[in-house]
Short mmCIF file of C-alpha atoms and ligand atoms in Angstrom, two decimals:
data_model
loop_
_atom_site.label_atom_id
_atom_site.label_comp_id
_atom_site.label_asym_id
_atom_site.label_seq_id
_atom_site.Cartn_x
_atom_site.Cartn_y
_atom_site.Cartn_z
CA MET H 1 22.28 28.99 -0.55
CA THR H 2 20.11 26.19 -1.90
CA LEU H 3 16.86 28.04 -1.19
CA ASP H 4 18.04 31.20 -2.98
CA SER H 5 19.05 29.15 -6.02
CA ILE H 6 15.71 27.34 -6.03
CA ILE H 7 13.76 30.61 -5.87
CA ASN H 8 15.92 32.04 -8.63
CA GLU H 9 15.41 28.99 -10.85
CA ILE H 10 11.63 29.01 -10.29
CA ASN H 11 11.39 32.73 -11.02
CA ASN H 12 13.18 32.21 -14.33
CA ALA H 13 11.24 29.11 -15.41
CA LYS H 14 8.18 29.01 -17.64
CA THR H 15 7.14 25.37 -17.47
CA LEU H 16 7.23 23.29 -14.30
CA VAL H 17 6.13 19.85 -13.23
CA ILE H 18 5.46 18.76 -9.65
CA LEU H 19 6.01 15.07 -8.86
CA THR H 20 5.68 13.10 -5.66
CA HIS H 21 6.06 9.58 -4.31
CA MET H 22 3.95 6.54 -5.16
CA ASN H 23 1.13 5.60 -2.74
CA PRO H 24 0.79 9.31 -1.99
CA ASP H 25 -0.21 10.22 1.55
CA GLY H 26 -1.61 13.51 2.85
CA ASP H 27 1.81 15.14 2.90
CA ALA H 28 2.54 14.14 -0.69
CA ILE H 29 -0.82 15.38 -2.01
CA GLY H 30 -1.13 18.42 0.27
CA SER H 31 2.41 19.57 -0.52
CA SER H 32 1.91 19.04 -4.26
CA LEU H 33 -1.32 21.04 -4.36
CA ALA H 34 0.04 23.79 -2.11
CA LEU H 35 3.03 24.35 -4.39
CA TYR H 36 0.80 24.04 -7.47
CA CYS H 37 -1.59 26.77 -6.20
CA SER H 38 1.40 28.96 -5.33
CA LEU H 39 2.97 28.59 -8.79
CA LEU H 40 -0.38 29.36 -10.43
CA LYS H 41 -0.41 32.62 -8.49
CA LEU H 42 2.96 33.38 -10.08
CA LYS H 43 1.32 32.71 -13.49
CA LYS H 44 3.51 29.70 -14.21
CA ASP H 45 2.64 26.94 -16.67
CA VAL H 46 2.60 24.10 -14.15
CA ASP H 47 1.49 20.46 -14.13
CA VAL H 48 1.00 18.50 -10.93
CA ILE H 49 1.14 14.74 -11.38
CA VAL H 50 -0.55 12.35 -8.95
CA PRO H 51 -1.96 9.34 -10.87
CA GLU H 52 -4.12 8.00 -8.06
CA HIS H 53 -4.99 8.82 -4.49
CA SER H 54 -7.40 8.06 -1.68
CA SER H 55 -10.81 9.76 -1.95
CA ILE H 56 -10.21 11.21 1.54
CA TYR H 57 -8.35 14.04 -0.18
CA ASN H 58 -11.13 14.93 -2.61
CA PHE H 59 -12.03 18.00 -0.53
CA LEU H 60 -8.67 19.65 -1.20
CA PRO H 61 -8.60 22.80 -3.34
CA ARG H 62 -7.74 22.14 -7.02
CA ILE H 63 -7.74 18.36 -6.50
CA ASN H 64 -9.36 17.99 -9.94
CA ASP H 65 -6.32 19.60 -11.54
CA LEU H 66 -4.15 16.59 -10.64
CA LYS H 67 -2.90 14.93 -13.82
CA LYS H 68 -2.28 11.24 -14.34
CA GLU H 69 0.89 11.83 -16.30
CA PRO H 70 3.16 14.63 -17.55
CA THR H 71 1.89 16.53 -20.61
CA LYS H 72 5.25 17.78 -21.91
CA GLU H 73 8.36 16.03 -23.17
CA GLN H 74 10.57 18.41 -21.29
CA TYR H 75 9.91 20.95 -18.55
CA ASP H 76 12.16 23.80 -17.49
CA ILE H 77 11.93 22.54 -13.91
CA ALA H 78 10.83 19.32 -12.25
CA ILE H 79 10.18 19.48 -8.52
CA ALA H 80 10.01 16.29 -6.47
CA LEU H 81 8.16 16.66 -3.18
CA ASP H 82 8.21 14.42 -0.09
CA CYS H 83 10.35 11.85 -1.86
CA GLY H 84 13.65 10.51 -0.55
CA ASP H 85 14.54 8.40 -3.56
CA ILE H 86 14.08 9.01 -7.30
CA LYS H 87 12.90 5.40 -7.71
CA ARG H 88 9.74 6.26 -5.78
CA LEU H 89 8.58 8.98 -8.20
CA ASN H 90 5.53 7.03 -9.34
CA GLY H 91 7.39 5.78 -12.43
CA PHE H 92 8.05 9.34 -13.60
CA SER H 93 11.76 9.41 -12.80
CA GLU H 94 12.49 9.78 -16.53
CA SER H 95 10.36 12.88 -16.73
CA PHE H 96 12.22 14.22 -13.69
CA GLU H 97 15.63 13.46 -15.20
CA ASN H 98 14.59 15.08 -18.51
CA ALA H 99 13.89 18.46 -16.96
CA LYS H 100 16.46 21.20 -17.50
CA CYS H 101 16.59 21.80 -13.75
CA LYS H 102 15.79 19.25 -11.03
CA ILE H 103 14.70 20.27 -7.54
CA SER H 104 13.90 18.10 -4.52
CA ILE H 105 12.15 19.38 -1.41
CA ASP H 106 11.90 16.73 1.27
CA HIS H 107 12.12 15.73 4.92
CA HIS H 108 13.10 12.04 4.80
CA GLU H 109 15.93 10.80 7.01
CA ILE H 110 17.08 8.65 4.11
CA ASN H 111 17.40 10.92 1.07
CA THR H 112 19.69 10.08 -1.85
CA MET H 113 20.13 13.75 -2.88
CA PHE H 114 19.09 12.93 -6.45
CA ALA H 115 18.34 16.47 -7.68
CA ASP H 116 20.43 19.47 -8.79
CA TYR H 117 19.09 21.36 -5.77
CA ASN H 118 18.19 19.35 -2.70
CA PHE H 119 16.32 21.32 -0.07
CA VAL H 120 16.08 18.57 2.53
CA ASN H 121 15.45 18.93 6.24
CA PRO H 122 14.97 15.62 8.10
CA ALA H 123 14.12 17.53 11.29
CA SER H 124 10.96 18.89 9.69
CA PRO H 125 7.82 16.91 10.59
CA ALA H 126 6.37 17.26 7.08
CA CYS H 127 7.44 18.29 3.61
CA ALA H 128 4.51 20.72 3.81
CA GLN H 129 6.19 22.51 6.70
CA ILE H 130 9.37 23.06 4.64
CA LEU H 131 7.17 24.44 1.88
CA ILE H 132 5.96 27.28 4.13
CA THR H 133 9.48 28.73 3.87
CA VAL H 134 9.70 28.09 0.12
CA ILE H 135 6.30 29.64 -0.66
CA GLU H 136 7.03 32.68 1.48
CA ALA H 137 10.41 33.08 -0.22
CA LEU H 138 8.59 33.05 -3.57
CA GLY H 139 6.63 36.05 -2.32
CA VAL H 140 3.29 34.22 -2.45
CA GLU H 141 0.80 34.88 0.33
CA ILE H 142 -0.40 31.70 2.03
CA ASP H 143 -4.17 32.06 1.57
CA ASN H 144 -6.91 29.68 2.77
CA GLU H 145 -6.47 27.32 -0.18
CA ILE H 146 -2.72 26.97 0.14
CA GLY H 147 -3.05 26.85 3.93
CA THR H 148 -5.59 24.02 3.72
CA CYS H 149 -3.25 21.96 1.54
CA LEU H 150 -0.23 22.62 3.75
CA LEU H 151 -2.14 21.85 6.93
CA THR H 152 -3.34 18.55 5.46
CA GLY H 153 0.28 17.53 4.93
CA ILE H 154 1.27 18.65 8.41
CA LEU H 155 -1.66 16.94 10.11
CA THR H 156 -1.13 13.61 8.41
CA ASP H 157 2.65 13.50 8.89
CA THR H 158 2.50 14.59 12.54
CA GLY H 159 -0.39 12.22 13.31
CA GLY H 160 -2.41 15.25 14.39
CA PHE H 161 0.47 17.09 16.12
CA LYS H 162 1.47 14.10 18.22
CA TYR H 163 4.74 12.83 16.73
CA PRO H 164 7.97 14.12 18.30
CA ALA H 165 9.07 16.09 15.21
CA THR H 166 6.07 18.41 15.74
CA SER H 167 7.68 21.77 16.45
CA ALA H 168 6.79 25.20 17.76
CA GLU H 169 6.64 26.33 14.13
CA THR H 170 3.97 23.69 13.47
CA PHE H 171 1.71 25.24 16.10
CA GLU H 172 2.59 28.83 15.16
CA PHE H 173 1.68 28.14 11.53
CA THR H 174 -1.56 26.41 12.54
CA ALA H 175 -2.46 29.33 14.79
CA GLU H 176 -1.88 31.70 11.89
CA LEU H 177 -4.16 29.59 9.69
CA LEU H 178 -6.87 29.61 12.37
CA ARG H 179 -6.72 33.40 12.45
CA LYS H 180 -7.13 33.41 8.67
CA GLY H 181 -10.29 31.35 8.99
CA VAL H 182 -8.98 27.95 7.88
CA LYS H 183 -11.23 25.25 9.36
CA VAL H 184 -8.51 23.34 11.20
CA SER H 185 -10.92 21.13 13.14
CA ASP H 186 -12.87 20.16 9.98
CA ILE H 187 -9.67 19.25 8.15
CA TYR H 188 -8.48 17.22 11.13
CA LYS H 189 -11.73 15.28 11.15
CA ARG H 190 -11.62 14.60 7.41
CA VAL H 191 -8.03 13.42 7.18
CA LEU H 192 -7.43 11.78 10.56
CA GLN H 193 -10.67 10.86 12.24
CA THR H 194 -13.53 9.81 9.99
CA ILE H 195 -13.06 6.48 8.21
CA SER H 196 -15.28 4.95 5.56
CA LYS H 197 -17.19 1.75 6.36
CA LYS H 198 -14.93 -0.14 3.94
CA ARG H 199 -11.84 1.17 5.64
CA PHE H 200 -13.33 0.07 8.94
CA GLU H 201 -14.01 -3.43 7.54
CA LEU H 202 -10.42 -3.65 6.31
CA ARG H 203 -9.12 -2.64 9.74
CA LYS H 204 -11.24 -5.38 11.32
CA VAL H 205 -9.56 -7.97 9.07
CA ALA H 206 -6.10 -6.66 9.99
CA ILE H 207 -6.90 -6.46 13.72
CA ASN H 208 -8.28 -9.99 13.79
CA ARG H 209 -5.04 -11.38 12.46
CA LEU H 210 -2.69 -9.08 14.36
CA GLU H 211 -0.06 -11.04 16.27
CA LEU H 212 2.12 -9.89 19.15
CA LEU H 213 5.58 -11.44 18.95
CA GLU H 214 8.84 -11.31 20.93
CA ASN H 215 7.19 -10.77 24.30
CA GLY H 216 4.78 -8.28 22.85
CA LYS H 217 7.51 -5.99 21.49
CA ILE H 218 6.66 -6.64 17.84
CA ALA H 219 3.19 -6.35 16.32
CA PHE H 220 2.59 -8.00 12.95
CA THR H 221 -0.35 -8.00 10.57
CA TYR H 222 -1.11 -7.88 6.85
CA ILE H 223 -3.68 -7.33 4.12
CA THR H 224 -3.90 -9.30 0.87
CA ASN H 225 -5.41 -8.39 -2.49
CA LYS H 226 -8.21 -10.84 -1.72
CA ASP H 227 -9.02 -8.92 1.50
CA MET H 228 -9.14 -5.70 -0.51
CA GLU H 229 -11.62 -7.32 -2.91
CA THR H 230 -13.73 -8.88 -0.18
CA VAL H 231 -14.39 -5.59 1.59
CA GLU H 232 -14.32 -3.64 -1.72
CA ALA H 233 -11.60 -1.42 -0.29
CA GLU H 234 -10.34 1.60 -2.18
CA GLU H 235 -6.84 2.80 -2.93
CA GLY H 236 -5.20 3.94 0.31
CA ASP H 237 -7.71 2.27 2.62
CA HIS H 238 -4.91 0.31 4.31
CA GLU H 239 -3.31 3.52 5.56
CA GLY H 240 -3.27 3.78 9.33
CA ILE H 241 -3.38 0.02 9.96
CA VAL H 242 0.30 -0.05 10.93
CA ASP H 243 -0.43 2.50 13.66
CA ILE H 244 -2.90 0.16 15.36
CA GLY H 245 -0.06 -2.25 16.21
CA ARG H 246 2.26 0.56 17.24
CA ASP H 247 -0.28 1.92 19.71
CA ILE H 248 -0.49 -1.29 21.75
CA GLU H 249 1.22 -1.01 25.12
CA GLY H 250 4.66 -2.66 25.14
CA VAL H 251 5.04 -2.72 21.34
CA GLU H 252 8.28 -1.22 20.05
CA VAL H 253 8.00 -2.14 16.36
CA SER H 254 4.84 -2.53 14.31
CA ILE H 255 5.11 -4.37 10.99
CA PHE H 256 2.37 -4.21 8.38
CA LEU H 257 2.44 -5.93 4.99
CA LYS H 258 0.15 -4.97 2.13
CA GLU H 259 0.06 -7.13 -0.97
CA THR H 260 0.56 -5.18 -4.19
CA GLU H 261 -0.85 -5.87 -7.64
CA ASP H 262 2.21 -7.85 -8.71
CA GLY H 263 1.93 -10.10 -5.65
CA THR H 264 4.90 -8.67 -3.76
CA TYR H 265 4.37 -7.03 -0.36
CA LYS H 266 4.76 -3.38 0.55
CA ILE H 267 6.25 -3.12 4.03
CA SER H 268 5.27 -0.47 6.56
CA LEU H 269 7.31 -0.15 9.74
CA ARG H 270 6.69 2.01 12.81
CA SER H 271 8.59 2.21 16.08
CA ASN H 272 7.86 3.85 19.40
CA GLU H 273 11.01 4.66 21.31
CA TYR H 274 14.36 3.44 20.12
CA VAL H 275 14.41 1.17 17.03
CA ASN H 276 15.55 3.01 13.89
CA VAL H 277 13.15 1.51 11.35
CA ALA H 278 14.65 3.52 8.47
CA ASP H 279 17.81 1.42 8.88
CA ILE H 280 15.76 -1.79 8.76
CA ALA H 281 13.83 -0.56 5.70
CA LEU H 282 17.13 -0.01 3.87
CA LEU H 283 17.64 -3.79 3.95
CA PHE H 284 14.34 -4.20 2.10
CA ASN H 285 14.82 -1.76 -0.78
CA GLY H 286 13.26 1.06 1.14
CA GLY H 287 13.85 4.00 3.43
CA GLY H 288 11.97 6.63 5.36
CA HIS H 289 12.23 8.14 8.82
CA ILE H 290 13.57 6.71 12.09
CA ARG H 291 10.07 6.08 13.49
CA ALA H 292 8.20 5.47 10.20
CA ALA H 293 9.65 3.71 7.19
CA GLY H 294 8.79 1.32 4.39
CA GLY H 295 10.14 -1.00 1.74
CA SER H 296 9.14 -4.10 -0.18
CA ILE H 297 9.56 -7.86 0.06
CA THR H 298 8.81 -10.94 -2.05
CA GLY H 299 7.79 -14.36 -0.76
CA THR H 300 4.92 -15.79 1.23
CA ILE H 301 3.48 -14.03 4.26
CA GLU H 302 5.13 -16.54 6.58
CA GLN H 303 8.57 -16.17 4.94
CA SER H 304 8.32 -12.39 4.91
CA LYS H 305 7.20 -12.29 8.53
CA GLU H 306 10.12 -14.46 9.56
CA ARG H 307 12.70 -12.32 7.74
CA LEU H 308 11.29 -9.05 9.03
CA VAL H 309 10.89 -10.21 12.61
CA ALA H 310 14.46 -11.57 12.58
CA GLU H 311 15.78 -8.15 11.48
CA CYS H 312 13.67 -6.22 13.98
CA LYS H 313 14.66 -8.59 16.78
CA LYS H 314 18.30 -7.56 16.39
CA HIS H 315 17.37 -4.01 17.42
CA LEU H 316 15.19 -4.85 20.43
CA LYS H 317 16.43 -4.20 23.97
P1 LIG B 401 4.27 4.17 4.91
O1 LIG B 401 4.50 3.04 5.86
O2 LIG B 401 3.27 5.15 5.47
O3 LIG B 401 3.99 3.73 3.52
O4 LIG B 401 5.65 4.95 4.82
C1 LIG B 401 6.31 5.45 5.95
C2 LIG B 401 7.43 6.36 5.52
O5 LIG B 401 8.44 5.62 4.84
C3 LIG B 401 7.00 7.44 4.54
O6 LIG B 401 7.69 8.62 4.88
C4 LIG B 401 7.39 6.92 3.21
O7 LIG B 401 7.67 7.93 2.31
C5 LIG B 401 8.62 6.08 3.52
N1 LIG B 401 8.64 4.90 2.64
C6 LIG B 401 7.68 3.96 2.53
N2 LIG B 401 8.00 3.03 1.62
C7 LIG B 401 9.22 3.36 1.13
C8 LIG B 401 10.08 2.80 0.14
O8 LIG B 401 9.79 1.77 -0.48
N3 LIG B 401 11.24 3.47 -0.11
C9 LIG B 401 11.58 4.62 0.56
N4 LIG B 401 12.73 5.20 0.24
N5 LIG B 401 10.79 5.17 1.48
C10 LIG B 401 9.62 4.58 1.78
MN1 LIG B 402 6.08 13.37 4.32
#
C-alpha cells in the first residue's frame, strides 16, 4: 500500500524537505508546518520551504522555521504537499526531482501523479485532513501545535466547514481538537473572519468593478498591480475576492483575475452547483478542484475576460 511504503521510507530517511505550491494558502502552509512539527518529533533533519506567505498565518506554531529555499543539494526524501502539478512547486521542482525518494500527498481533482509515491485523495476536503492519517501512521501524537496547523488547513479549504467535501471526519477531528484545548474559534476568526484594513480596501476595489454577465450566471472582477500598490496590499491580500462573486444569488461561475509581477494574470475560478471549473482551468495551464480551480492567462483584461467568459458559457445551463 502507498501509505505503508511512505511510512517506511520516512522512517528510514535522515534528511527530508517539505515543499508546497506557489501562492500558498492556509492548507499549503498549515499542512507543511503540521508535517514539519511531526517530523521534528521523530528527530528528523527536516527543512520546510515556503518562500513567502500572507501575514495572516504568522500565529502558526514554528512559522519562523519556514525557509526561503532548500539548504541541501540532495535530500533523502522530498515531500510535496497540497500540490497537483510539479510545475507549481514554487520553482523548486528541481530540488524535488533531485531527492532520492519523491512523495506527494494531495487532494486535487487534477493531479499528475508526479512522485514515486502519490498519496492522493480528491474526496478529501483538505490536504491537512489526509495528513491526519499519515501523522497517526507515523506514530506521532497530534498535539495542540500540530492540531492548530492541521485545523488551519481544514478551515481554509472547507471555507469554515461549509463546502460539500466537508466530511464527518472533519467534524470528528475538530471535536477531538476542542477536547484537547485547541482554540478552534480563535483560529477560525484569524484565518477566515478578520481582514486587515488594506485587504478591505482591496476588496472594495474589486467589488466596485465586479460585473455580472450572462444573465447573472457569471461574476467577473480583477485586481491589477497598480491596485495592489494604491492600497499598499500585502502578499495574499487578494485571497477571498473570488468568493464574493460566487456568493451572489444566481451566480454559477465566479472569475477573478489577479495581475502577477510579470504582467500576466493569475486566474481563480469558483462554481456553485454544476460547472466543473477544474476542466476549464486545464485550458488555461491550470487545474484544481471541480468547484475551485485556477490557471493563468496573458493579454489585456478585456481579452482575457472575453476568452474566459466564452469558455465558461459553454458549460452554463
Ligand atoms: P485559487 O483560486 O485559490 O488560487 O486556487 C483554487 C484551487 O485551484 C486551489 O486548490 C489551487 O491549488 C488550484 N490552482 C490554482 N491555480 C492553479 C494552477 O495554476 N495550476 C493548478 N494545477 N492548480 C491551480
Ligand atoms: Mn488544499
